[in-house]
XYZ file of C-alpha atoms in Angstrom:
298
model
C 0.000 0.000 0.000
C 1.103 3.564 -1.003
C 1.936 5.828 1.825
C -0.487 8.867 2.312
C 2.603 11.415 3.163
C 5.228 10.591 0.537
C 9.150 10.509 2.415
C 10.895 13.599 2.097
C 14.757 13.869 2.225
C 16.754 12.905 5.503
C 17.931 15.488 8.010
C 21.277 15.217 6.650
C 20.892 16.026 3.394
C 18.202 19.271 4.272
C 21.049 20.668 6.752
C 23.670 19.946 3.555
C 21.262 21.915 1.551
C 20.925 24.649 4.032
C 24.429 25.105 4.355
C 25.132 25.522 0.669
C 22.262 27.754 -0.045
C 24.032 29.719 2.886
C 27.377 29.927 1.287
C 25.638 31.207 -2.125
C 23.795 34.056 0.100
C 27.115 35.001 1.905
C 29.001 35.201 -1.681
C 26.532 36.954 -3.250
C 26.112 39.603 -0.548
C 29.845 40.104 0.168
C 31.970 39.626 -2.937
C 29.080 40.810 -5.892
C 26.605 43.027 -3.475
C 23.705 41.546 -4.659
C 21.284 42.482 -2.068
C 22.362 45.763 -0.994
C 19.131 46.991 -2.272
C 17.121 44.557 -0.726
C 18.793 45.222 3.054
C 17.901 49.086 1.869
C 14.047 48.301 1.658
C 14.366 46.028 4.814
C 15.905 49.138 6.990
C 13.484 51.145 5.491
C 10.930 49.124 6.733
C 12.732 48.606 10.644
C 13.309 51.990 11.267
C 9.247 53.074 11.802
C 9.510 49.705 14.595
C 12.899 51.082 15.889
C 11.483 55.050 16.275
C 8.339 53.101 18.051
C 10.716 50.692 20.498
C 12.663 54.214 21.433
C 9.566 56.155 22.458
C 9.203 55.254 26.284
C 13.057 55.860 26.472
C 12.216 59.302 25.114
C 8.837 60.015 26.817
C 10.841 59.217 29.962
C 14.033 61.331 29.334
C 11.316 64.063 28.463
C 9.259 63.552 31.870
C 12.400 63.645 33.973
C 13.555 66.669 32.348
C 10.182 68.493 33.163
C 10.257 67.730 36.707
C 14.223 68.985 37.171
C 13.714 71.062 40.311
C 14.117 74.869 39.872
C 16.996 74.831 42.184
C 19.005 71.982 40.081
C 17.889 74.133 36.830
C 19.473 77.444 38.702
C 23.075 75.521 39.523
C 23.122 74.711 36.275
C 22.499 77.905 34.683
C 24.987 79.462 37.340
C 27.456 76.799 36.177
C 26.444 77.347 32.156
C 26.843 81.577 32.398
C 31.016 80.257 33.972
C 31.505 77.942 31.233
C 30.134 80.938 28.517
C 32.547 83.459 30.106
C 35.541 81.644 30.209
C 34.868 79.807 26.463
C 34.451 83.618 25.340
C 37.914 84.163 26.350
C 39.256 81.410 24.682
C 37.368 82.399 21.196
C 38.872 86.062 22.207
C 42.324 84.370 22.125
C 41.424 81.995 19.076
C 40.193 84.484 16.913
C 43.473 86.664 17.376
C 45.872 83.271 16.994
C 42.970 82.641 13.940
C 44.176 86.056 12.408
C 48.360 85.256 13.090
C 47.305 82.234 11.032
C 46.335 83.644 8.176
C 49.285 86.575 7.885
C 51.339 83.763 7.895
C 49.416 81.748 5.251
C 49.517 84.520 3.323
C 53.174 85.513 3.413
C 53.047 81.094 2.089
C 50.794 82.137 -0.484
C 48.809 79.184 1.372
C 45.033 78.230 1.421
C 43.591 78.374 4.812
C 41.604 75.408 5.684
C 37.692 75.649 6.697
C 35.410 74.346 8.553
C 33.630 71.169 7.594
C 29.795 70.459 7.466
C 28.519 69.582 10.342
C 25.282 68.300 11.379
C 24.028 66.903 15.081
C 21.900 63.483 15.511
C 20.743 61.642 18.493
C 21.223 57.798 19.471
C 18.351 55.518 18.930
C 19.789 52.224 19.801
C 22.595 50.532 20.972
C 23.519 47.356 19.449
C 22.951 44.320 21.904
C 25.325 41.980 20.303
C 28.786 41.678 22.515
C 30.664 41.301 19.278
C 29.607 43.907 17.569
C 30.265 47.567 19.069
C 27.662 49.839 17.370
C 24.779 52.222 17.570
C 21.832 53.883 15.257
C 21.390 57.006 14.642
C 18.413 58.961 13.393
C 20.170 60.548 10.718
C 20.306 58.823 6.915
C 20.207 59.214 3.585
C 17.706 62.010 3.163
C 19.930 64.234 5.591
C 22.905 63.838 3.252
C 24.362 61.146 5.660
C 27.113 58.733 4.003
C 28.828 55.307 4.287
C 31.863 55.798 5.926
C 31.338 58.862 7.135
C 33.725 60.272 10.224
C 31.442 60.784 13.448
C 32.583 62.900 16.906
C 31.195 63.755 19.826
C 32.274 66.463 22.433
C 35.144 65.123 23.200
C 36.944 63.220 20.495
C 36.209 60.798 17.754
C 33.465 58.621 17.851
C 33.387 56.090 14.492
C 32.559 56.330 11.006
C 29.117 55.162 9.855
C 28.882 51.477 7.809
C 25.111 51.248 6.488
C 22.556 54.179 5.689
C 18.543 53.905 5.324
C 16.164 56.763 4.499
C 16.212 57.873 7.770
C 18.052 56.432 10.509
C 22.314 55.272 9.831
C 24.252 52.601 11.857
C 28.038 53.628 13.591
C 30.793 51.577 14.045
C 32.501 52.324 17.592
C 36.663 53.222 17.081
C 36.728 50.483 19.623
C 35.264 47.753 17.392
C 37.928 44.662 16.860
C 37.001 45.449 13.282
C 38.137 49.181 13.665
C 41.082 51.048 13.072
C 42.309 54.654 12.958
C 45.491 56.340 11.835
C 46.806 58.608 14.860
C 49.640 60.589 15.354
C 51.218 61.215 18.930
C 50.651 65.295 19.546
C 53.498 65.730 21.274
C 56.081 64.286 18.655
C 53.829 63.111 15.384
C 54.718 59.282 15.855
C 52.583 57.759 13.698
C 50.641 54.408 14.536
C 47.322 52.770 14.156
C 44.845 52.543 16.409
C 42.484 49.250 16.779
C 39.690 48.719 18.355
C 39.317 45.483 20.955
C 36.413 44.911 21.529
C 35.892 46.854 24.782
C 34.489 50.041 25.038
C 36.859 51.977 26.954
C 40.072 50.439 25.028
C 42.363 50.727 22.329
C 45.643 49.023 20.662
C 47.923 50.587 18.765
C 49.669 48.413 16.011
C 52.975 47.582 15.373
C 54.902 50.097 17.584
C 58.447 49.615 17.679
C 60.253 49.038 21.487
C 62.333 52.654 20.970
C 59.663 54.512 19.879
C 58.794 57.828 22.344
C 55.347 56.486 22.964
C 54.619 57.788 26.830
C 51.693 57.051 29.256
C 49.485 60.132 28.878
C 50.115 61.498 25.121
C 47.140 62.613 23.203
C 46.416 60.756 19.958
C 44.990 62.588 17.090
C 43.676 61.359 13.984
C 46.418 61.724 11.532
C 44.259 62.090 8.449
C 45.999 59.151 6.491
C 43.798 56.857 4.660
C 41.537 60.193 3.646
C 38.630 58.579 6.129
C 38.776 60.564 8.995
C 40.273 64.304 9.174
C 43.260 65.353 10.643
C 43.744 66.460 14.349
C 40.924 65.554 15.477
C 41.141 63.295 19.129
C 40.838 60.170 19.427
C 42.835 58.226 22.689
C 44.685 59.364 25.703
C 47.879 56.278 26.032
C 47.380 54.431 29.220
C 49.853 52.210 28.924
C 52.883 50.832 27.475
C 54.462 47.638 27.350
C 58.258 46.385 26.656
C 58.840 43.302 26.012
C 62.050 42.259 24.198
C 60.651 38.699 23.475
C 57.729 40.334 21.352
C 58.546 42.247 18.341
C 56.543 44.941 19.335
C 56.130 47.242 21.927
C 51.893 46.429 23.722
C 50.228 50.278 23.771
C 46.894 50.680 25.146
C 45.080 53.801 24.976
C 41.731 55.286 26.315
C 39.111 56.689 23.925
C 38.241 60.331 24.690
C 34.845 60.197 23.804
C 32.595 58.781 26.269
C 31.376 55.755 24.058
C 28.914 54.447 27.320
C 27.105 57.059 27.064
C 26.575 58.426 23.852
C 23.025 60.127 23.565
C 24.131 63.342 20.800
C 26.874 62.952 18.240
C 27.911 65.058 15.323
C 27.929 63.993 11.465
C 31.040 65.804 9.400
C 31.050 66.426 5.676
C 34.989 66.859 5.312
C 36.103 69.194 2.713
C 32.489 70.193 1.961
C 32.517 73.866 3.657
C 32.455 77.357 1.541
C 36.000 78.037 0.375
C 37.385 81.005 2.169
C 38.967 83.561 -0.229
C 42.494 83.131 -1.142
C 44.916 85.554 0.151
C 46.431 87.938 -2.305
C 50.407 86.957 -2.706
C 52.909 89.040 -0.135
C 53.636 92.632 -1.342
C 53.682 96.245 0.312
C 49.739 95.574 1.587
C 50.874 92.737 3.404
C 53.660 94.610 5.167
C 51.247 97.224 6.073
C 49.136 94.504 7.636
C 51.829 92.921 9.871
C 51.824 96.123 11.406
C 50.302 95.801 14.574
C 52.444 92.644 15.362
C 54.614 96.028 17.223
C 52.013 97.236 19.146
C 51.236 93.581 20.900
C 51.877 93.844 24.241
């Protein structure tokens, strides 16, 4: 007698045909990018659920602003109208070094650089996977927003964004074991890369010879090699180094400026996308007259 339910193929050979059909998908994706579009319709499609799952966070942040006390809200303004006074004086000191600058460029018949793009977006969600050190942002494609794109925070630098939707980007954290920045020490411009480990608050950096003047405490800034991120912006503070003469290398850790915990507002850079500032006429009597006042400094 003929079985009802004809006899499908064994376990074996279903998990053999899983696992090719797997490979295909992974090749496809990663070597020809044959489904970028369709992972552009699918985060078009998340990011209405993702703006929905981030709504109590934000009705809550919103009620516990509204109840601040008025004497919490007075220290701070107290605190704010210090901070304004004394970052007046710096602009007051910046604008005059700003000016030295650009007699100088001009006696180099040099172009002086501007400032980049900017544009400020907020943290949706942080990525729950242990492996994977990133975060989404409600910026994307409609704002302009690109892949690979350098992001910073208040402090220093922050990532570089990897995917973009319509309306919402993902950032990969500097600290990443996928990551890596080119840095230059401040104090002495020794080059060296800077990897990410896995762990928020740390950082590697490659290859670093035993001799090299690496100390505990120098400020790393992005050295602008590569053409991803801009140069001299920060990234790490060095919190430790490491001789061994058994190991090639020299073991550097380092510190991330930015506080990568507790990201909640972030900035988005166009680099080289600002209005060019004129370029300076080349040195002649004018320019003489303008060095003037270097005699009347105190």
């Amino acid at each position: 007698m003929k079985p009802i339910f004809s006899r499908g193929p064994s376990l074996q050979w279903r998990l053999l045909l899983l696992v090719v059909v797997s490979f295909v998908i992974i090749f496809l994706d990663h070597w020809q990018h044959r489904f970028d579009a369709a992972r552009f319709y699918l985060n078009s499609l998340v990011t209405p659920v993702q703006y929905l799952a981030d709504g109590p966070s934000r009705l809550l942040r919103w009620g516990s602003e509204e109840l601040t006390s008025r004497s919490h809200l007075k220290e701070e303004n107290a605190a704010l109208k210090e901070q304004l006074l004394e970052t007046s004086e710096r602009l007051q000191h910046l604008a005059f070094l700003e000016q030295e600058n650009n007699q100088l460029r001009s006696l180099l018949g040099s172009q002086p650089r501007t400032d980049a793009r900017k544009l400020v977006a907020e943290v949706m969600t942080v990525d729950s996977d242990p492996f994977s050190l990133q975060i989404m942002i409600n910026r994307g494609r409609s704002d302009g927003v690109y892949e690979g794109q350098p992001v910073l925070d208040a402090q220093g630098l922050i990532g570089q964004v990897v995917s973009v939707g319509p309306s919402s980007a993902r950032v990969l954290l500097i600290t990443d074991a996928t990551h890596a920045v080119p840095v230059r020490v401040a104090r002495n411009g020794i080059r060296a890369i800077a990897a990410g480990t896995g762990q928020l608050d740390e950082l590697s950096l490659s290859h670093v010879p035993h001799r090299s003047d690496i100390k505990v405490g120098d400020l790393l800034l992005s050295s602008g090699l590569g053409g991803r991120f801009p140069e001299g912006y920060p990234v790490a503070k060095v919190t430790s180094v490491f001789s061994d003469e058994g190991k090639p290398f020299a073991r550097v850790l380092a510190q991330p400026l930015a506080q990568l915990d507790r990201i909640r507002y972030l900035l988005l850079i166009w680099p080289g996308q600002a209005e060019p500032a004129p370029v300076a006429a080349p040195p002649s009597a004018p320019v003489a007259d303008a060095a003037k006042p270097e005699g009347d400094k105190p």
